[in-house]
Coordinates of C-alpha atoms in Angstrom, one line a residue:
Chain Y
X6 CA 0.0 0.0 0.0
X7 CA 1.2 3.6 -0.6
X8 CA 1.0 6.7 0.8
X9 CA -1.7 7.7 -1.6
X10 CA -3.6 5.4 -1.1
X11 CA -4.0 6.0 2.7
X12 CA -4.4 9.4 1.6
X13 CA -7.4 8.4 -0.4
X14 CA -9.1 6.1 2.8
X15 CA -8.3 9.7 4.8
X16 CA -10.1 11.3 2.0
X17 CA -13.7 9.5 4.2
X18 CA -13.2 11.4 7.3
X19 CA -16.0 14.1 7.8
X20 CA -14.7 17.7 8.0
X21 CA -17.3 21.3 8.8
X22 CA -17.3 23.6 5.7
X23 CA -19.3 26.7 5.5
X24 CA -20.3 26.8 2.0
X25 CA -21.1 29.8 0.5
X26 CA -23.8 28.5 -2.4
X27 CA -27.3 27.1 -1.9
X28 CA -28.0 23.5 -2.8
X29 CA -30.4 20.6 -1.9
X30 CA -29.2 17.4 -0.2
X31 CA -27.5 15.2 -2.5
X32 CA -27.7 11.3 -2.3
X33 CA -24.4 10.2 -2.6
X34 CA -23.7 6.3 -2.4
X35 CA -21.6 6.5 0.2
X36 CA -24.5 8.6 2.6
X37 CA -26.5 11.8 2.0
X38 CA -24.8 15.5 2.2
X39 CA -26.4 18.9 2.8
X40 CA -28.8 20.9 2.3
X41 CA -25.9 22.9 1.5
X42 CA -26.6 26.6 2.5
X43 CA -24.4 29.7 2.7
X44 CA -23.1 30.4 5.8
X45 CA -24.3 27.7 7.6
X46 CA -21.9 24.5 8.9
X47 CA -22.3 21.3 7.3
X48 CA -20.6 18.1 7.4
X49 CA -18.9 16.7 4.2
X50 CA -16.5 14.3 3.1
X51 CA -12.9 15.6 3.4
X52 CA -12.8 15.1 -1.0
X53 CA -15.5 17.2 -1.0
X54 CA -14.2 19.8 1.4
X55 CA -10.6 20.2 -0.6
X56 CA -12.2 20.7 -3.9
X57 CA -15.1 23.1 -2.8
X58 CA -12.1 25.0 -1.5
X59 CA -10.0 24.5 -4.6
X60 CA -13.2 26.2 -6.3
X61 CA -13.7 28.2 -3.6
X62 CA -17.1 28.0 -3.1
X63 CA -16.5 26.8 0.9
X64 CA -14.4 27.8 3.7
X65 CA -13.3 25.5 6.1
X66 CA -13.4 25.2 9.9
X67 CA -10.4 23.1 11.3
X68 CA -11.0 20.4 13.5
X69 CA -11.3 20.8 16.9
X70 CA -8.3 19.1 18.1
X71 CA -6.9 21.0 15.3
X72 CA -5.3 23.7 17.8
X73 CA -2.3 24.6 18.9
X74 CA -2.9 24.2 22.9
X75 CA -4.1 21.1 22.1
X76 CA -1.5 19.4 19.9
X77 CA 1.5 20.6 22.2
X78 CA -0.7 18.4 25.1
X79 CA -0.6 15.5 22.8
X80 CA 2.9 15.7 22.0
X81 CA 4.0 16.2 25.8
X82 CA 1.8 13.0 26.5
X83 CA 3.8 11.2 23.7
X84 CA 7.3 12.4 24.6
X85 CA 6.5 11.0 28.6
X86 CA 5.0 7.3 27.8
X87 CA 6.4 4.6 26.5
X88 CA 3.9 2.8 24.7
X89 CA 1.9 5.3 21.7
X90 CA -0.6 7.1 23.2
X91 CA -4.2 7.8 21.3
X92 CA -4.2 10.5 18.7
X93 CA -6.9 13.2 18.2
X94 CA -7.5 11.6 14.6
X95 CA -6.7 8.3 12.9
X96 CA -5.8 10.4 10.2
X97 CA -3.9 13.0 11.6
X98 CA -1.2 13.6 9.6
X99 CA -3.4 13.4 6.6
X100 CA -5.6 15.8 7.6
X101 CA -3.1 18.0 8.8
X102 CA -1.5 18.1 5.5
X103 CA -4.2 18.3 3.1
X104 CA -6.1 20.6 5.6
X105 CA -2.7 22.8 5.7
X106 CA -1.8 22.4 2.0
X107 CA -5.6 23.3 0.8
X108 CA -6.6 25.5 3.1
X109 CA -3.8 27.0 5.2
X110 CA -5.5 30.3 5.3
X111 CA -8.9 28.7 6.9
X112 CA -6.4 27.9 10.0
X113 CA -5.2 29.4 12.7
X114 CA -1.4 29.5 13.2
X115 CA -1.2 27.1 10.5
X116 CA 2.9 27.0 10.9
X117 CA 2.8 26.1 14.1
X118 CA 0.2 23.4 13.8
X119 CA 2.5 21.9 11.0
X120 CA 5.6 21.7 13.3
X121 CA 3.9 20.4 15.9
X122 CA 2.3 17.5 14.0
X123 CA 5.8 16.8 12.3
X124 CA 7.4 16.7 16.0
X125 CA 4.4 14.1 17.1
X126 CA 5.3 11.8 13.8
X127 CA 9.0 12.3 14.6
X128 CA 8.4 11.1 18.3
X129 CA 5.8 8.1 16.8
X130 CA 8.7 7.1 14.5
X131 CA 11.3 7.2 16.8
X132 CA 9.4 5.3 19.5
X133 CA 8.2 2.6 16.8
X134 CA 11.9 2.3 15.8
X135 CA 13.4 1.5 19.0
X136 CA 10.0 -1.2 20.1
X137 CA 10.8 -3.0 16.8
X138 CA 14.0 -3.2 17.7
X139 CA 13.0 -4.5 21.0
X140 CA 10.5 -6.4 19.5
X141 CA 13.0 -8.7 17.4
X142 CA 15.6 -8.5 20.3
X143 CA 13.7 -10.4 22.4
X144 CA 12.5 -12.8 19.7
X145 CA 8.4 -12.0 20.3
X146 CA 6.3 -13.7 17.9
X147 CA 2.9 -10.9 18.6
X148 CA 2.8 -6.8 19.7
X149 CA -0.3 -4.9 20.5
X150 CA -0.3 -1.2 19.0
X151 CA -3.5 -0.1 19.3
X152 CA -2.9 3.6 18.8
X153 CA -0.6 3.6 15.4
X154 CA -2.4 5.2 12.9
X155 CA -2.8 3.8 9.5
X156 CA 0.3 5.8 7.9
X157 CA 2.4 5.2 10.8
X158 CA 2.2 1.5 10.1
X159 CA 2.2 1.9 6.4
X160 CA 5.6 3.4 6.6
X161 CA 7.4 0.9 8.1
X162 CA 5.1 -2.0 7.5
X163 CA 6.6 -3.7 4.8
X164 CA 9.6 -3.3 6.0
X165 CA 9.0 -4.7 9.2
X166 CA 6.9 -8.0 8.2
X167 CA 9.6 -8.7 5.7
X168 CA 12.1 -8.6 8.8
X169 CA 10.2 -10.8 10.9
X170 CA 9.5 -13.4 8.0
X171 CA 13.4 -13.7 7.5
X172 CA 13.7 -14.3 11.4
X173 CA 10.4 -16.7 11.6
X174 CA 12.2 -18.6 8.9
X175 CA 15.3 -18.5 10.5
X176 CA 14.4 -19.6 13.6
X177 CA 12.3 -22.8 12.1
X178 CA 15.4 -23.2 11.1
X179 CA 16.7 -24.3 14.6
X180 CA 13.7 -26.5 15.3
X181 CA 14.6 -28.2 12.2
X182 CA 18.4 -28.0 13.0
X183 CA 18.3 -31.2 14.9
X184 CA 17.4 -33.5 12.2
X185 CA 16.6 -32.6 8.6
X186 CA 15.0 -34.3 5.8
X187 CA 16.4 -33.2 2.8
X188 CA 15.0 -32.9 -0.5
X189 CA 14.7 -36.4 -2.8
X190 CA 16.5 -35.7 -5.7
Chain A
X5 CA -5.2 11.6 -5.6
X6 CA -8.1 13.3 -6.8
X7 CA -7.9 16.3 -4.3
X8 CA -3.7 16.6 -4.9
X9 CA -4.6 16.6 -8.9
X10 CA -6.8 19.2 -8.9
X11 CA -4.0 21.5 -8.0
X12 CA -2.4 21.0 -11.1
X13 CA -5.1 21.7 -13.6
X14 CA -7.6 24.8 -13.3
X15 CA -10.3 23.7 -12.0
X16 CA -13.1 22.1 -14.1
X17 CA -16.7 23.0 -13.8
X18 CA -17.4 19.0 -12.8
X19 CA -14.8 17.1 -11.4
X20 CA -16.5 14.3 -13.6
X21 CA -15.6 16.1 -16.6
X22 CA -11.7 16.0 -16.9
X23 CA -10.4 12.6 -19.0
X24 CA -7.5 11.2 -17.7
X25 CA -5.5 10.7 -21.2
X26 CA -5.8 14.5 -21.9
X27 CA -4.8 14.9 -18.2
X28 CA -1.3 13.0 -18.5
X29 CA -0.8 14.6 -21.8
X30 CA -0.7 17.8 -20.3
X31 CA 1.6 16.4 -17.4
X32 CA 3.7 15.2 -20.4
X33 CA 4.3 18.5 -22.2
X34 CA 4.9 20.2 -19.2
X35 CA 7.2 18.3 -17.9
X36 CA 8.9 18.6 -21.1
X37 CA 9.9 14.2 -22.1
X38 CA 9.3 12.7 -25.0
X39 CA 6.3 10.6 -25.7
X40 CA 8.4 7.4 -26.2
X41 CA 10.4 8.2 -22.5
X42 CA 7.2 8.7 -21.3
X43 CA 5.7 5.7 -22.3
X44 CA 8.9 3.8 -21.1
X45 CA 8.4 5.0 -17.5
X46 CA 4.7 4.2 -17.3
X47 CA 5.2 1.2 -18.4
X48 CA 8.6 0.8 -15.8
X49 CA 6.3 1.7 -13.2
X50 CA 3.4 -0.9 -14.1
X51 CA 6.4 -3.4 -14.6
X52 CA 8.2 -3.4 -11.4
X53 CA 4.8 -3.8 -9.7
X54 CA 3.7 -6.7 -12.1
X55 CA 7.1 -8.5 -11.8
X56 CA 7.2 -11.1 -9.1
X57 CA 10.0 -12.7 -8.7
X58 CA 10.6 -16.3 -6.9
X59 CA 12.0 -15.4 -3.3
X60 CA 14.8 -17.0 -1.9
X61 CA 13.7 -19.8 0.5
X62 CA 16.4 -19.1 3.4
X63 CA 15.1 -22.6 4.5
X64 CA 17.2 -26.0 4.4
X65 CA 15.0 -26.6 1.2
X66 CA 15.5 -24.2 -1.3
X67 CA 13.0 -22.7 -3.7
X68 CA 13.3 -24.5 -6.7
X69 CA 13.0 -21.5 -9.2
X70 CA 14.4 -19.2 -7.1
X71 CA 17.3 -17.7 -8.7
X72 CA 18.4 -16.2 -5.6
X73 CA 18.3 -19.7 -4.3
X74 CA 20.6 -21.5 -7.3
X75 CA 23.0 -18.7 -6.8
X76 CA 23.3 -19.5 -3.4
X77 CA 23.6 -23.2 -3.7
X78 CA 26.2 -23.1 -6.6
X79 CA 28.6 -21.5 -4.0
X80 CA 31.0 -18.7 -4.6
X81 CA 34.5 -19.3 -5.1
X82 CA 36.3 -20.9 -2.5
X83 CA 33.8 -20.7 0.3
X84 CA 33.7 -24.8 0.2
X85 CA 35.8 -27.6 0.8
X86 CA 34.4 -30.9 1.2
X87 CA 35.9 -34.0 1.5
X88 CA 35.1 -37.2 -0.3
X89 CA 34.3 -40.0 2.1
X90 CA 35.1 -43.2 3.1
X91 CA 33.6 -45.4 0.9
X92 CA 34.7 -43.5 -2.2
X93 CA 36.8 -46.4 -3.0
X94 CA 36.3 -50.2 -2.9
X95 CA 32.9 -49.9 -1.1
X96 CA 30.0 -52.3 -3.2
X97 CA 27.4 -50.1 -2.2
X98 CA 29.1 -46.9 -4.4
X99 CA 26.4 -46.8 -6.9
X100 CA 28.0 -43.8 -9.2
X101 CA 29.5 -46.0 -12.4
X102 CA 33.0 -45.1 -13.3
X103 CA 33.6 -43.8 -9.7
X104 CA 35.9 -46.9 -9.1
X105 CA 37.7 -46.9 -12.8
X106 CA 41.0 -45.1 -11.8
X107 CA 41.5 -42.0 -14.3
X108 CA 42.5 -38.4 -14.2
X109 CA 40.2 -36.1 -13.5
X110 CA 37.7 -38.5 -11.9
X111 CA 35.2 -36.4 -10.7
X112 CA 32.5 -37.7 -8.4
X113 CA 29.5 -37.4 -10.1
X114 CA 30.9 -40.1 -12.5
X115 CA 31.3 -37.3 -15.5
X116 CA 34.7 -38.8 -15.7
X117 CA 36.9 -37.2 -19.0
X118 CA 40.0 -35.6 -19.9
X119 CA 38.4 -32.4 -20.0
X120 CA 37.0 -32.1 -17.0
X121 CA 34.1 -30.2 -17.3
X122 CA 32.2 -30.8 -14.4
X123 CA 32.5 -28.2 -11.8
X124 CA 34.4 -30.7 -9.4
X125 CA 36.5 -31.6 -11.6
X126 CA 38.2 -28.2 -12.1
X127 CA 39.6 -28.6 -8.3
X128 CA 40.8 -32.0 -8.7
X129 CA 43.6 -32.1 -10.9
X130 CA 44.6 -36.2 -9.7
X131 CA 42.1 -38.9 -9.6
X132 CA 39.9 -38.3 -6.5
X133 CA 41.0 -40.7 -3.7
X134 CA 39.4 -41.9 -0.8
X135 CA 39.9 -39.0 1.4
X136 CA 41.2 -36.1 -1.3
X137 CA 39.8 -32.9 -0.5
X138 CA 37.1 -30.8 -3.2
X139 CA 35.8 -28.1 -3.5
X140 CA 32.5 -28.7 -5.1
X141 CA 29.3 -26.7 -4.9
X142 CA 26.8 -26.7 -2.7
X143 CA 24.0 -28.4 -4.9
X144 CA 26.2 -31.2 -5.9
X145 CA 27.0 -31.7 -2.2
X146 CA 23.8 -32.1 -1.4
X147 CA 23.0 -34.1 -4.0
X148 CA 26.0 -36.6 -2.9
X149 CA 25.3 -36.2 0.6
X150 CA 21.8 -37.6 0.3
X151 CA 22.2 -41.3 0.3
X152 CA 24.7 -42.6 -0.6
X153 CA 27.2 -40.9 1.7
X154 CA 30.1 -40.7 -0.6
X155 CA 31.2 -37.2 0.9
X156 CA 31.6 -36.1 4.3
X157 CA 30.8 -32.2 4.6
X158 CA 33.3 -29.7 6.2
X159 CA 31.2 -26.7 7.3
X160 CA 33.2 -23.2 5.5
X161 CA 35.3 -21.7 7.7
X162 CA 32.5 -19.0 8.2
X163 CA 30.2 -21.2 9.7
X164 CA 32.7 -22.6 11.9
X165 CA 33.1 -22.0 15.7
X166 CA 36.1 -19.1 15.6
X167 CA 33.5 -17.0 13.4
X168 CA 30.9 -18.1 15.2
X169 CA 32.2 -16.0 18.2
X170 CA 33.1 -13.3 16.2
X171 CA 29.4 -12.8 15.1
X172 CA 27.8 -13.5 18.7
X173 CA 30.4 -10.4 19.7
X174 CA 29.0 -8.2 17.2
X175 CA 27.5 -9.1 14.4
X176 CA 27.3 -5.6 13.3
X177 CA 30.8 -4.9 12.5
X178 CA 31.1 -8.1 9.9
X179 CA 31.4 -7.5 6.4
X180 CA 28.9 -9.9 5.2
X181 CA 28.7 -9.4 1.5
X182 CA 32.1 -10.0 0.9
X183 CA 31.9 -13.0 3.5
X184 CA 28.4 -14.2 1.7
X185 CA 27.3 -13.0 -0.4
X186 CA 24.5 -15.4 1.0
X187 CA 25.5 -15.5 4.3
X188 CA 21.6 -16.9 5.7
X189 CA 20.5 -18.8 2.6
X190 CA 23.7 -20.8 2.6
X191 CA 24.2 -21.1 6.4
X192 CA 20.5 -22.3 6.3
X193 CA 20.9 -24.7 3.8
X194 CA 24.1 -26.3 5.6
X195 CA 21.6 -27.5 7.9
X196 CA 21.5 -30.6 5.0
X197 CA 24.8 -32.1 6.5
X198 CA 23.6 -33.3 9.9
X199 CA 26.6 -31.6 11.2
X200 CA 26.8 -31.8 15.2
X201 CA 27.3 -28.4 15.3
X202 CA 23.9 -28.0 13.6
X203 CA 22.1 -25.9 16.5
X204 CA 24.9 -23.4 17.3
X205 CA 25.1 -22.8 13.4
X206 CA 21.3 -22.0 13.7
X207 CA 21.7 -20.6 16.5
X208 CA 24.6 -18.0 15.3
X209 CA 22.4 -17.4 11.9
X210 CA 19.9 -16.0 13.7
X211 CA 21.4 -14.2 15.9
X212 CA 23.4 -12.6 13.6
X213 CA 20.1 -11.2 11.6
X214 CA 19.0 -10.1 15.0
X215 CA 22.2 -7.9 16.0
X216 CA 22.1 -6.0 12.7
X217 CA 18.6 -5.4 12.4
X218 CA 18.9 -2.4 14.2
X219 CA 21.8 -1.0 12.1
X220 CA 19.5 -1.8 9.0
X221 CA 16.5 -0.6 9.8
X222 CA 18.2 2.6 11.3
X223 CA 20.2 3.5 7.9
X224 CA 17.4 2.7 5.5
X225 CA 14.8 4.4 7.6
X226 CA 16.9 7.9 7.5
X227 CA 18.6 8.4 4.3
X228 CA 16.6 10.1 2.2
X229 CA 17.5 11.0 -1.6
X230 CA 21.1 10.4 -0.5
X231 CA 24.0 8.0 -2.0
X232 CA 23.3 4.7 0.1
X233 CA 25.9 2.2 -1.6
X234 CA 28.6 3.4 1.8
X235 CA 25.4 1.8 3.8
X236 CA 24.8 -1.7 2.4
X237 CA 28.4 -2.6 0.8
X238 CA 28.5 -4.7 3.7
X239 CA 25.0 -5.6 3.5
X240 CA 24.1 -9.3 3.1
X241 CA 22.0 -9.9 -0.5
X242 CA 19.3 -10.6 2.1
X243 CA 19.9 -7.8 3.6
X244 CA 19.8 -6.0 0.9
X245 CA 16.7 -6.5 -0.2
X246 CA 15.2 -5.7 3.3
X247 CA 16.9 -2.4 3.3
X248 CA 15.4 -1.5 0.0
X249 CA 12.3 -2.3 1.1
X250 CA 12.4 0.3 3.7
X251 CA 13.8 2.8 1.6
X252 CA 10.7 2.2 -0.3
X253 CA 8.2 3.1 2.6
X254 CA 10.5 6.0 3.3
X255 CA 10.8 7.4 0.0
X256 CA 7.1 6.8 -0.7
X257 CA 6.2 8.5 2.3
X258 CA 8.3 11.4 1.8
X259 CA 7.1 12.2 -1.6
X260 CA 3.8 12.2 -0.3
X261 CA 4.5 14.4 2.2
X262 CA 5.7 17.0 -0.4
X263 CA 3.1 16.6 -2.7
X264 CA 4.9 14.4 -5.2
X265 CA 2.8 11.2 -4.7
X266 CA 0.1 12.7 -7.1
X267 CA 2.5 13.6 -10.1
X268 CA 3.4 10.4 -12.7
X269 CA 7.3 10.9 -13.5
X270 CA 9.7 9.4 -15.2
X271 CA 12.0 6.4 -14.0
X272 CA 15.3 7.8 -13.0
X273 CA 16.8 5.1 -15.2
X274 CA 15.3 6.0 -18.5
X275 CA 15.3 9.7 -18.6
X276 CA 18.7 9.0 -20.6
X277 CA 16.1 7.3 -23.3
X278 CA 15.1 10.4 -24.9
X279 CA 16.1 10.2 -28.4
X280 CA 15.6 6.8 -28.5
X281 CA 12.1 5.6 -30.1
X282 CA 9.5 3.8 -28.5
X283 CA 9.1 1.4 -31.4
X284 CA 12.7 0.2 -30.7
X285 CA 12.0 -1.1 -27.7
X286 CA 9.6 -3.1 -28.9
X287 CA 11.8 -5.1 -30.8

């Protein structure tokens, strides 16, 4: 899986616009949307949201947890525990940058917001790093990590089930290393 | 992505309403390749994902149409010495005809001949006796090993115990390409012999992999758009392939993040393919 294509699943997650057109609920097959009407907040899918902006018939109002206050709690949280601790979104870095890339001027301190979403993913990196590397130390077969989000794990994913498939096979290997049959030839 | 695209082109009335083809047309031109190039590298990308390659086994059975895997069992240079066994000579249950028939270049498989063309018979300039030493590969090892016991294996001197404690007191600083370059998939396939030191062998393979995990994951997980040969010349083939695979998630990632993932461009290796056509290729 690529990054794009987590980007598209983020693409689902409801975001507030403030449209500034009139228009009747729409049946989508995914759910109904609207009424759409100036002024007033509705809920839309975060596709939608990014190209009503890009047409700029919309403006956008950032999540709640999208705040700076907010976001430095969070990171403080994750720099003190050991194990990853729950983030606002499942999609937060998604959000953050299509929010920040699309509509940067919709959001408040949008450089600081940035910055402090890159230092949470540093942290969640880092702290993914050195488990894995626990992880294969100690020669565990299963991990819980309930709060990775979806890119998180997609980053390093491949990466990490090809390492543990090399050491699964190489530690049948010492099962088998009392007695092997060999292939017939 | 369909939001990232739209940034591209001015916006249509209808997002249903923009075609694709004249989409990457305009991508084309403005990025300024050839049609043929640009061809080339769609068709790069849709190859490399199509292509599936048999994997190496890193079992004590090998894949059989792995190439990996026949690489590694036909050995590499002088990693192998194997001795021919006891009942080479004179024994009635030595099934290989003209094993017995005293000749130069006698080679064990029973390809017996002046010229010699067997791989065995390259090392052994006399005829083979009972206890001569060979270097033979790997495969043809196995296959002698098997039942009839003509050879007895002498684990390379890798594998053996002085190495051994080298790797188990850090596996990190061995240079296992130019010791391999199929360090695992060989050791694992040693496992054939029945060698008495069979468990610390496995033991050691493993624990090898598990002291330079770290270093691996570490040095593909932070270079980014930088010259990585420095990091895996010492890198095992296996490893190799690992570390790739996390420069992968890393570099996909990364474009993403700068807003690259949504663009189509050209393979780095055929954007020297310009003035070449399209309909060359083909043929």
């Amino acid at each position: 899986m690529e990054a794009a294509e987590v980007e598209f699943l983020a693409e689902r997650e409801m975001v507030t616009i403030i449209p500034n057109f009139s228009l009747d609920r729409i049946y989508l097959i995914g759910g109904e949307l609207g009424p759409f009407n100036p002024g007033l907040p509705v809920e839309v899918p975060l596709w939608l949201a990014v190209n009503l902006k890009q047409r700029q018939k919309c403006r956008l109002v950032p999540p709640e947890w999208m705040d700076v206050e907010k976001l430095e709690q969070i990171r403080d949280q994750e720099r003190k525990e050991d194990t990853f601790t729950p983030m606002p979104n499942p999609f937060y870095m998604e959000l953050t940058k299509l929010l920040l890339n699309y509509a940067a001027d919709n959001i408040p301190k949008a450089d600081e917001i940035r910055t402090l979403v890159k230092d949470m993913w540093d942290t969640r990196i880092a702290k993914l790093r050195v488990s894995a590397d626990s992880f294969v130390r100690q020669q565990e077969a299963h991990a819980t990590l309930d709060n990775l989000t979806l890119m998180e794990i997609n980053t390093t994913g491949a990466f990490l089930t090809q390492a543990l498939d090399h050491m699964y096979k190489l530690r049948t290997n010492l099962q088998l290393g009392e007695s092997v049959q060999s292939q017939d030839f | 992505m369909r939001a990232a695209g739209l940034a591209e082109e001015p916006a249509p009335a209808l997002p249903g309403q923009w075609k694709a083809g004249r989409r990457l047309g305009t991508l084309r031109r403005r990025r300024g390749c050839s049609k043929a190039s640009w061809r080339a590298g769609v068709l790069e990308v849709v190859m490399a994902q199509a292509y599936a390659p048999v994997e190496a086994a890193l079992g004590p059975v090998e894949h059989f149409l792995s190439l990996a895997d026949i690489l590694t069992l036909n050995g590499r240079g002088r990693n192998w010495l194997l001795r021919a066994g006891p009942n080479w000579r004179g024994a009635a249950s030595c099934v290989v005809p003209g094993q017995r028939q005293a000749g130069p270049r006698l080679c064990p498989e029973g390809l017996s001949g002046p010229t010699g063309n067997c791989t065995a018979c390259i090392e052994a300039e006399s005829p083979t006796d009972t206890g001569s030493e060979l270097e033979i590969p790997l495969w043809l090892a196995k296959g002698l090993y098997d039942k009839r016991r003509v050879l007895s294996v002498e684990l390379p001197k890798i594998y053996k115990e002085s190495w051994r404690t080298v790797f188990n007191a850090d596996a990190n600083v061995v240079d296992l390409h130019k010791l391999g370059p199929y360090y695992y998939g060989f050791g694992s396939q040693l496992l054939n012999f029945d060698s008495p030191e069979n468990m610390e062998l496995a033991q050691s393979i493993l624990q090898t992999f598990i002291g330079r995990f770290r270093h691996i994951m570490d040095s593909s997980q932070n270079t980014f758009n930088e010259d990585t040969s420095a990091l895996v010349t010492r890198l095992d083939e296996l490893e190799r392939a690992l570390f790739q695979t996390g420069q992968k998630g890393l570099h996909d990632f990364q474009c993403w993040e700068m807003g690259q993932a949504a663009q189509i461009t050209v393979s780095s290796l055929i954007q020297n393919y310009k003035k070449r056509k399209f309909t060359d290729m083909d043929s």
